[in-house]
C-alpha atoms as one frame of an Amber mdcrd trajectory, in Angstrom:
protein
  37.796  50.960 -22.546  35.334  47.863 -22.728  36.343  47.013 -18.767  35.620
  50.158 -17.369  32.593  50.405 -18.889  31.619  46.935 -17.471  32.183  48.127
 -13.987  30.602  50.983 -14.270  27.171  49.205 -15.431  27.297  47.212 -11.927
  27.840  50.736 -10.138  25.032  52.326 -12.180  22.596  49.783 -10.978  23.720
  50.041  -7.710  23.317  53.609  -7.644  19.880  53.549  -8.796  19.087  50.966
  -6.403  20.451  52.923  -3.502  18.490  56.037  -4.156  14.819  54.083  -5.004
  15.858  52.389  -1.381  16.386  56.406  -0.294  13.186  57.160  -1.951  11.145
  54.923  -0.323  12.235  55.374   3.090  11.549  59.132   2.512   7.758  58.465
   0.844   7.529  56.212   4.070   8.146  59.213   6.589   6.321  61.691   4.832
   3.401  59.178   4.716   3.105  58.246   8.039   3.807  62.323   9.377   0.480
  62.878   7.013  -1.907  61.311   8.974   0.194  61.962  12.378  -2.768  62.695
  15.363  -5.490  62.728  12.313  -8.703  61.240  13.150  -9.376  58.538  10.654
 -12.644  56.277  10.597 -11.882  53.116   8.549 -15.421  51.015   7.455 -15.129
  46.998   7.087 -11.907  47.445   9.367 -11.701  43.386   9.811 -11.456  42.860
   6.289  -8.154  41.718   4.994  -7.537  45.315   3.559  -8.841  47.050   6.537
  -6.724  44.934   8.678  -4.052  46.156   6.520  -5.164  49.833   6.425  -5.522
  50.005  10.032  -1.708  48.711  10.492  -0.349  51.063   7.816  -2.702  54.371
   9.494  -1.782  53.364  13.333   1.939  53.103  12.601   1.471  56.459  11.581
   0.336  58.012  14.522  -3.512  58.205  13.390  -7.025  58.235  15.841  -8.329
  55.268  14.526 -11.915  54.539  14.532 -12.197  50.779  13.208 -15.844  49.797
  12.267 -16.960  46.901  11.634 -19.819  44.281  11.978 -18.146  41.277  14.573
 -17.224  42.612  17.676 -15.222  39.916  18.517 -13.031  40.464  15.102 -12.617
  44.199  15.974 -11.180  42.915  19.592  -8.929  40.554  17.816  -7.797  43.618
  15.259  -7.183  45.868  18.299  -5.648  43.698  20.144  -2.941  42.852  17.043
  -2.475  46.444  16.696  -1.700  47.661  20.503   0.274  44.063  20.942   3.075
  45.989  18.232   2.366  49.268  19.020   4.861  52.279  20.573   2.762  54.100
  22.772   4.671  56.847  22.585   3.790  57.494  19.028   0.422  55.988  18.411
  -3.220  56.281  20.002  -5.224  53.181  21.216  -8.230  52.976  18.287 -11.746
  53.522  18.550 -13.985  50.571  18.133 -17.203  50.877  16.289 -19.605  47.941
  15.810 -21.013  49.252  12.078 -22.948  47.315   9.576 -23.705  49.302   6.708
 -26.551  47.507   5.048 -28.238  48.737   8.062 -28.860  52.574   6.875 -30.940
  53.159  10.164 -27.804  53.000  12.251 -25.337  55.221  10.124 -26.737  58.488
  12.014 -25.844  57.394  15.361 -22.432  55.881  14.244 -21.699  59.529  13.052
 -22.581  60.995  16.306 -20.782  58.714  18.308 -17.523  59.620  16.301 -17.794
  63.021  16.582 -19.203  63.062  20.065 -15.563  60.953  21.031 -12.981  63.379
  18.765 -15.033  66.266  17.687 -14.171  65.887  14.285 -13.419  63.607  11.401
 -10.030  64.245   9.099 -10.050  61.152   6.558 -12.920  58.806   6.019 -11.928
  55.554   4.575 -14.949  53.545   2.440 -13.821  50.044   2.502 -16.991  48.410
   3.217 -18.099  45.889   0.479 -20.450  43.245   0.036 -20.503  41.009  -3.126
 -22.646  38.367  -4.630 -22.136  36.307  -7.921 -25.059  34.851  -9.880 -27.396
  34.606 -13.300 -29.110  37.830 -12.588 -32.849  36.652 -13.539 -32.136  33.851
 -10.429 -31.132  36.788  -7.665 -33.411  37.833  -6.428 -35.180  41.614  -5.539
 -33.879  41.323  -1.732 -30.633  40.429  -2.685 -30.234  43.349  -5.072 -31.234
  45.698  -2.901 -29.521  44.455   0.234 -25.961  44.396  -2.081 -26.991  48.363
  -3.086 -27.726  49.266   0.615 -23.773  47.897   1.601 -22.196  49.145  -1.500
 -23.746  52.049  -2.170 -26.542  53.213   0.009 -24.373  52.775   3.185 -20.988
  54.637   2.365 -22.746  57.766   1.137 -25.013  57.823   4.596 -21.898  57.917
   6.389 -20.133  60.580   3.628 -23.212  62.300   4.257 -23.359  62.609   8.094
 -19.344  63.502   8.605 -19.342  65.948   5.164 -20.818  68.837   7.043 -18.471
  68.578   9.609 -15.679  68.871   7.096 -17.056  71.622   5.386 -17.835  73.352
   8.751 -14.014  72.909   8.702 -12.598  73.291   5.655 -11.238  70.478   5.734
 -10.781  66.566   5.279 -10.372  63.795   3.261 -13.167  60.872   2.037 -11.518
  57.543   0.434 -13.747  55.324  -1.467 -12.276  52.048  -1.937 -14.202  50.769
  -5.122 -13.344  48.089  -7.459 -12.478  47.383 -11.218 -16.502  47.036 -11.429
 -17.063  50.560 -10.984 -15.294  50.966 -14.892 -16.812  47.909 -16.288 -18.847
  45.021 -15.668 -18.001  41.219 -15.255 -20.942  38.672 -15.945 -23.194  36.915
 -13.204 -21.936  39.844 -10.962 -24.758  42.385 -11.755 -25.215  43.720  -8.497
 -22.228  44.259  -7.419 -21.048  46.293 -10.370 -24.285  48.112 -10.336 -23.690
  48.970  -6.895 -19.735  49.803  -7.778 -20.712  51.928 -10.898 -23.196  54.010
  -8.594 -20.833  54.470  -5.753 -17.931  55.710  -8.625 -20.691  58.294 -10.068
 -21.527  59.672  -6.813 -17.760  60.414  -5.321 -17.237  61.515  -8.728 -19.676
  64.544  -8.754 -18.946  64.880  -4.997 -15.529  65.560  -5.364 -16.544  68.975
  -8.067 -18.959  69.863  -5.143 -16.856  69.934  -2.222 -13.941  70.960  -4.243
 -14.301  74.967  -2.993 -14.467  74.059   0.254 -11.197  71.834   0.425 -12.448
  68.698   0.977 -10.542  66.441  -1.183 -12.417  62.897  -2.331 -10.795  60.368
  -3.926 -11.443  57.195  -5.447  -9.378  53.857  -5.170 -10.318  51.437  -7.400
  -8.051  48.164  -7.380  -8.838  44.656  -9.346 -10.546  42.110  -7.299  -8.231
  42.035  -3.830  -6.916  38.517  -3.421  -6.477  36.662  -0.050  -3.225  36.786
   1.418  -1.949  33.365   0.256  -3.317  33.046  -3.475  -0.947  33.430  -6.073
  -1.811  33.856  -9.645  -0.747  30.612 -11.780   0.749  30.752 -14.983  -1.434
  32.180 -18.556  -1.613  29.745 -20.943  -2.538  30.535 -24.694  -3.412  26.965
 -25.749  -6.947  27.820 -23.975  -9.508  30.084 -24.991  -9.128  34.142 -25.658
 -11.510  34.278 -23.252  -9.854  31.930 -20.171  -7.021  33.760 -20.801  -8.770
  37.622 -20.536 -11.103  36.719 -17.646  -8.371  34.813 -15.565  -5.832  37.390
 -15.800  -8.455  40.054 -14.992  -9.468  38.498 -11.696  -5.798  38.427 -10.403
  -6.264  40.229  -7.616  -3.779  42.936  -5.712  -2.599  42.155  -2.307  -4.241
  43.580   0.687  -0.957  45.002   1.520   0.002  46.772  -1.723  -3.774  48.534
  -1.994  -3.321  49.975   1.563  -0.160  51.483   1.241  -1.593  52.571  -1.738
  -4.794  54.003   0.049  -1.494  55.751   2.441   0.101  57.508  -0.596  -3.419
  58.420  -2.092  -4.144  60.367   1.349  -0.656  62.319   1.413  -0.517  63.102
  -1.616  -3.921  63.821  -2.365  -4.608  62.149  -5.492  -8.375  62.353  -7.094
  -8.276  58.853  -8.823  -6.003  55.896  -8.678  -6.883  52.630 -10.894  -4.812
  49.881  -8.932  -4.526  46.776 -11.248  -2.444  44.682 -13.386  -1.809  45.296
 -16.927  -4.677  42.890 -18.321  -7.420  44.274 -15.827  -5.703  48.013 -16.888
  -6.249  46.866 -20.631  -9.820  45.511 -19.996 -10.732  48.847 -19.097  -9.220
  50.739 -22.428 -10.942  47.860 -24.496 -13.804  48.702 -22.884 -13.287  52.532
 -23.354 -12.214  52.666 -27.021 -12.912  49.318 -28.707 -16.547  48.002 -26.548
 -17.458  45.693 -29.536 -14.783  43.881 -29.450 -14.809  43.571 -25.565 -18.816
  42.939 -25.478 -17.781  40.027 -28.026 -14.860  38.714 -25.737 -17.567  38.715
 -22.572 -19.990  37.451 -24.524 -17.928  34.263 -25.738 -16.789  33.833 -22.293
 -20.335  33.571 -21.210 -21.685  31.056 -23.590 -19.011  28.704 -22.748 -19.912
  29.328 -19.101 -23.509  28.445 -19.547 -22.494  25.420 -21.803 -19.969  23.544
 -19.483 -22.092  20.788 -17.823 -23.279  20.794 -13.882 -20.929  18.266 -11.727
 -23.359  15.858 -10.215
């Protein structure tokens, strides 16, 4: 009886691995026939996660519009995309010079997409600016010129496609946010001001479109880490704090937020919180227990602020 049973564990796992492999392949098709000949404007497309959203939407037979603030970076990006493209099944994209700090500009952006497709299905946020600093040495500008990109901008350009989708009854708005929408990291006051205001706003947006089936949600991953960094081991031996703070700035990969951003479109979802389990347990401290993460931030800080200036 005990050999059987060994060869039947093998089998089991193989089974189990076969049909997660079936799985996949399935959640892959369905994704990609989702967005199939839907027009999709993607902000910040030259980022390394719009680069990545752009691949995963254009293998899936979207309209891309890419936006983006280097022309020369959206040529490169289109260029990438139609070098590994079947014609037969995908659409050459739409190129869209877009800075959104620049609110005065948003308007005509918006008419130029809808002038070119006559509609917009799924609007991708993905635009971000950040900036890291004491806040009493950033200055005014800089405040308001990190709110204009992060906040100001992407609702402008929710604002000038909504009406279309309500006209409609349809459609789909993304907002790619960040971990600092749900809580805020020191010396990065702007940005998480910026990321908590952006969170608020989709949030009562999504109640007020909700009747006329326009579907908002929110992605909000830890920080997004270049393609080649690799978190290094935890170690214990150093502070509560070093050990919190470095685990919660382990980024996602570009890669695994887009497809992500793909399965939040198909299937529709409201809210997705895209981290790792110390970011994901930063943000239930935070929640339930805030003294005792105000005290771990606060500890962190001082021995910031202590640690001597090279040179």
């Amino acid at each position: 009886m005990g050999i059987p049973a060994l060869l039947m564990l093998p089998l089991l796992l193989l089974g189990i691995s076969g049909l997660l492999f079936i799985y996949q392949e399935v959640s892959n098709l369905w994704s990609k026939s989702a967005v199939q000949n839907k027009v999709v404007v993607i902000t910040d497309a030259v980022s390394g996660l719009g680069k990545e959203c752009a691949r995963v939407f254009h293998a899936g037979g979207a309209r891309l519009v890419l936006c983006g603030k280097n022309w020369e970076r959206l040529q490169s990006l289109y260029d990438a995309l139609i070098s590994v493209a079947d014609p037969s099944k995908t659409f050459t994209p739409k190129l869209v010079l877009l800075d959104l700090s620049d609110i005065s500009c948003i308007q005509d952006v918006a008419k130029e997409v809808l002038d070119c497709y006559g509609c917009v299905d799924i609007l991708i946020n993905n635009a971000s600016m950040k900036v890291k600093g004491q806040a009493h040495k950033i200055s005014l500008e800089l405040d308001k010129k990190i709110m204009d990109a992060n906040y100001f901008g992407p609702i402008t350009l929710t604002k000038a496609l909504l009406a279309n989708m309500i006209s409609r009854r349809t459609g789909q708005i993304v907002l790619v946010n960040d971990i600092q929408g749900k809580l805020g990291i020191p010396f990065r006051t702007a940005y998480a001001a910026a990321k908590h205001a952006a969170l608020g706003f989709f949030d009562c947006l999504r109640a007020e479109v909700e009747e006329y089936d326009v579907i908002v949600s929110t992605v909000s991953p830890s920080f997004i880490r270049s393609y080649h960094v690799h978190p290094g081991q935890g170690n214990w031996e150093a502070s509560i704090w070093k050990f919190f703070f470095r685990r919660l700035t382990y980024g996602v990969h570009p890669v695994d937020v887009a497809e992500e951003v793909m399965r939040t479109v198909r299937r529709k979802k409201q809210e997705v919180f895209l981290a790792n389990p110390i970011p994901k347990a930063a943000v239930y401290l935070r929640t339930f227990f805030p003294e005792v993460f105000f005290a771990v931030v606060a500890c962190g800080v001082k021995e910031k602020l202590n640690v001597p200036e090279e040179g």
